[in-house]
XYZ file of C-alpha atoms in Angstrom:
238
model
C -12.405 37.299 3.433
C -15.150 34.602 3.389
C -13.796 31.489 2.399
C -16.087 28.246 1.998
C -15.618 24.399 0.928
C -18.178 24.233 -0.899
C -17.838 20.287 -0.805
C -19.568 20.266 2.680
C -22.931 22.013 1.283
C -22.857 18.979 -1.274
C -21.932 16.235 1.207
C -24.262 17.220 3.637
C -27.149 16.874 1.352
C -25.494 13.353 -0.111
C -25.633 12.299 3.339
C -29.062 13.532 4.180
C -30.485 12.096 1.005
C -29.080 8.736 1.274
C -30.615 9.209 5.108
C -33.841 9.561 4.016
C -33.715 6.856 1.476
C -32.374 3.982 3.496
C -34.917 4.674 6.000
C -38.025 4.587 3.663
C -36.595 1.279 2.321
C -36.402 -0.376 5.929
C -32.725 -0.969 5.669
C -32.241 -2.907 9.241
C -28.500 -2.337 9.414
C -29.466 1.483 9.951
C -29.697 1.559 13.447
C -29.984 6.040 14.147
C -30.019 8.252 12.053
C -29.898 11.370 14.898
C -28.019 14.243 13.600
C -25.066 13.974 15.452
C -24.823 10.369 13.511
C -25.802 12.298 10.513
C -22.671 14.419 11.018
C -20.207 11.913 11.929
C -20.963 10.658 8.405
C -20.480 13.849 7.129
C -17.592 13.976 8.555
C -16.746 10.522 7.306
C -16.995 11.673 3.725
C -15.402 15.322 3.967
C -11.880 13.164 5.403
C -11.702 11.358 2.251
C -12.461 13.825 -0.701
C -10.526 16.731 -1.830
C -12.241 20.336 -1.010
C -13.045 22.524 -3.071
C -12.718 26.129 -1.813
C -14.596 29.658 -3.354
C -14.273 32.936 -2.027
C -18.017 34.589 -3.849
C -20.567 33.633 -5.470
C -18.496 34.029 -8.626
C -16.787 31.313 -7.144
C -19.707 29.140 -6.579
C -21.070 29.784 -10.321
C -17.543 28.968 -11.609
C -17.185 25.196 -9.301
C -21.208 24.058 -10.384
C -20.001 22.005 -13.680
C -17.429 20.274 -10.966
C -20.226 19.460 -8.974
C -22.130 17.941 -11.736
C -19.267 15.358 -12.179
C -21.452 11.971 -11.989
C -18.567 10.659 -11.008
C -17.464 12.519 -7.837
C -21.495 12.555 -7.005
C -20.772 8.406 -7.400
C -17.858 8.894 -5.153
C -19.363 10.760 -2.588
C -22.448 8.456 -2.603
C -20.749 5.770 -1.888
C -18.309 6.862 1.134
C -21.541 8.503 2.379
C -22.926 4.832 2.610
C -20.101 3.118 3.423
C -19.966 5.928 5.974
C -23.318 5.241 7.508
C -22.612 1.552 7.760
C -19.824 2.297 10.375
C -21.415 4.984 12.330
C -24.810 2.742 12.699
C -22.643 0.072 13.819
C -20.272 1.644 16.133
C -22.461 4.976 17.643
C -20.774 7.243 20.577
C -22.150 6.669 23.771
C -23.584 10.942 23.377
C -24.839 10.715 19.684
C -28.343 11.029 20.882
C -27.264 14.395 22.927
C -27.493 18.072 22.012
C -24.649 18.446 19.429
C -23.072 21.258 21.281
C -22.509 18.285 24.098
C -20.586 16.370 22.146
C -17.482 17.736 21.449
C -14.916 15.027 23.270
C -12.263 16.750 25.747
C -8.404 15.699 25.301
C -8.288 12.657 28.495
C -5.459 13.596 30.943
C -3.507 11.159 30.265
C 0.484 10.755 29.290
C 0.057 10.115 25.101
C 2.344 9.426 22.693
C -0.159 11.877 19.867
C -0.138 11.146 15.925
C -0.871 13.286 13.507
C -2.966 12.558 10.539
C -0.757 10.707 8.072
C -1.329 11.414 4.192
C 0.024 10.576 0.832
C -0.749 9.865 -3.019
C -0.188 6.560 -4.717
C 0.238 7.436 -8.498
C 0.968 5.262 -11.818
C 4.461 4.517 -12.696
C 3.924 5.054 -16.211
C 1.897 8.322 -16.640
C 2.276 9.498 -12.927
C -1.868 9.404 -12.547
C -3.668 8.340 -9.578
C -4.061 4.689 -8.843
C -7.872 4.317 -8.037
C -8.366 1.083 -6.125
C -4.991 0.797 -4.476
C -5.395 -0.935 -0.772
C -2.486 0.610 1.341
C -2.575 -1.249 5.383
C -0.386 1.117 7.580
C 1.311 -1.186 9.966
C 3.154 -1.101 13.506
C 5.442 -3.675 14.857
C 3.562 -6.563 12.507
C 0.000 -5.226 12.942
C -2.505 -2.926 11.144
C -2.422 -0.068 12.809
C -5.804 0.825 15.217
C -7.161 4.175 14.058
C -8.210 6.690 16.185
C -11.983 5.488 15.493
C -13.904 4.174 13.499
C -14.421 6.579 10.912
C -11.063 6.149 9.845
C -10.232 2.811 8.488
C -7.129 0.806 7.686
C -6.316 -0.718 4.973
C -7.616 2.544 3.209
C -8.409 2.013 -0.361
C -8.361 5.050 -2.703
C -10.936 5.717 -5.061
C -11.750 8.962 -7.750
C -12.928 11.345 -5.620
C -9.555 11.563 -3.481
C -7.457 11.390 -6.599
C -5.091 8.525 -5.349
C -4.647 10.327 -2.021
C -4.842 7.970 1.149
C -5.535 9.200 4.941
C -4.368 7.537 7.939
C -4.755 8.715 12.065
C -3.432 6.678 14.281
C -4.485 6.219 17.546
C -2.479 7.884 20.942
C -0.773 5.370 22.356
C 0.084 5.598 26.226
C 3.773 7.020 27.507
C 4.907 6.231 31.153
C 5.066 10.059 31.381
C 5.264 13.519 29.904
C 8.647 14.421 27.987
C 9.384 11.074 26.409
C 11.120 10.915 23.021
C 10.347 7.695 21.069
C 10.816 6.777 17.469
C 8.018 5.105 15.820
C 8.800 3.043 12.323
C 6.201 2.266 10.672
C 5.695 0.212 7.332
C 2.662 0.669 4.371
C 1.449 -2.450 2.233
C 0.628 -1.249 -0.238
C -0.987 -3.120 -3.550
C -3.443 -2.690 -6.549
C -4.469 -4.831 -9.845
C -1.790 -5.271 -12.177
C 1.126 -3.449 -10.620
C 3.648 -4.955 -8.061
C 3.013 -5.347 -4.399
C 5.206 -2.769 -3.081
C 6.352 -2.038 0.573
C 7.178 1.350 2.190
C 8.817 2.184 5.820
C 9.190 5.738 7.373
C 9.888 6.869 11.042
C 7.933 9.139 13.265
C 9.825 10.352 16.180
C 7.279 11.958 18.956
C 7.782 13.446 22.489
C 4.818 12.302 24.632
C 2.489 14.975 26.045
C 0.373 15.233 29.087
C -2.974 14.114 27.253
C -4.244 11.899 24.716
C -5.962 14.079 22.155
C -8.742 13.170 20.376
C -9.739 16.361 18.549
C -8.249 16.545 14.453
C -5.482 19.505 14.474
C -5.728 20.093 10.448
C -2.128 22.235 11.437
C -0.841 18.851 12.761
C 0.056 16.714 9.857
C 2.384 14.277 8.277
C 2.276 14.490 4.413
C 4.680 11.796 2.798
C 6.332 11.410 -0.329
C 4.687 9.955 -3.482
C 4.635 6.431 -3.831
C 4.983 5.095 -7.071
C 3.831 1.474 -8.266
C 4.749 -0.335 -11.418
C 2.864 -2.376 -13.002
C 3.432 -5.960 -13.574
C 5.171 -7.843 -16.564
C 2.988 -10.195 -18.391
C 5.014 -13.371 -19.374
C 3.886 -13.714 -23.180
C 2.974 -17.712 -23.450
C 4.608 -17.531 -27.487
C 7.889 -16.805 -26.185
């Protein structure tokens, strides 16, 4: 069975696009525009919108009105430029190599290893998607540092993800192999009109040999809903 996201055909040619446009306008932020840049912004994007998988070209047909949707092509435009902006300013030290040479080995070295850490932030009221919420994942009184810069914290939902949020944290050294630690970690998380609201949840880990650096999509955390409420408006007649 031949199963496709079709979201990465459409991304790809967001990205490319935008590419092409930025560089005929002399944008001086843009600093390379290689292809392996070109694909980190891909990949930028493709983290932070929900696929959309077919099986046929029936499949295809069927998912072209979704496509369509001005505002997921919004979405996706502006991810894929807020995408850019980070890889132009922080580029690998082998973007300009063959592609095939650029696939980063785990580093031998005792980790503590995180998996990708997900979630939805919905109304309190109708149980929709908050769009705008801005959710900082934090670690003994810190942000949390990401695993790079394509991943960014405080994350701030928007329509294409429908309310979801994606966090990975960065390995963080063990004095060796074997070690069992709990980590407690704490989300700020807050929006327009609804109260500020706070959630904690542990992740225990057992350190491994190396500190990965390659995405595992079978190594993930998914956490509950969180639900915010918005906030009561004192009426000035009263």
């Amino acid at each position: 069975m031949n199963v496709h996201n079709i979201m990465e055909d459409v991304v790809k040619k967001s990205v490319d696009d935008l590419y092409e446009q930025v560089k005929k306008d002399g944008c001086k932020w843009l600093s390379c525009d290689c292809m392996n840049c070109r694909l980190d912004t891909v990949c930028y994007v493709l983290n932070r919108i929900s696929p959309k998988y077919v099986v046929s070209g029936r499949g295809v047909t069927h998912s072209a009105s979704d496509i369509k949707n001005l505002q997921l092509k919004a979405d996706i435009n502006q991810l894929a430029l807020e995408g850019m902006r980070t890889v132009s300013a922080t580029k690998r030290p082998f973007h300009l190599n063959d592609s095939n040479e650029c696939n980063p080995q785990p580093v031998m070295t005792p980790s503590f290893n995180f998996s990708t850490i997900s979630g939805t932030i919905l109304d309190g009221s109708t149980f929709e998607p908050i769009i705008g919420a801005n959710i900082t994942l934090m670690y003994e009184g810190k942000a949390v540092e990401m695993v790079d810069k394509t991943w960014i914290n405080p994350y701030i939902t928007c329509q294409s993800t429908k309310g979801v949020y994606n966090f990975w944290v960065k390995s963080m050294p063990a004095e060796k192999e074997g070690i069992s630690k709990n980590f407690h970690f704490s989300m700020l998380i807050k929006a327009d009109g609804y109260n500020d609201f706070t959630y904690h949840f542990d992740v225990p880990l057992v350190s491994q040999a190396f500190c990965l650096n390659q995405l595992d999509a079978t190594f993930s955390l998914k956490l509950k809903d969180i639900i915010l409420f918005k906030k009561e408006i004192d009426n000035p007649m009263e």
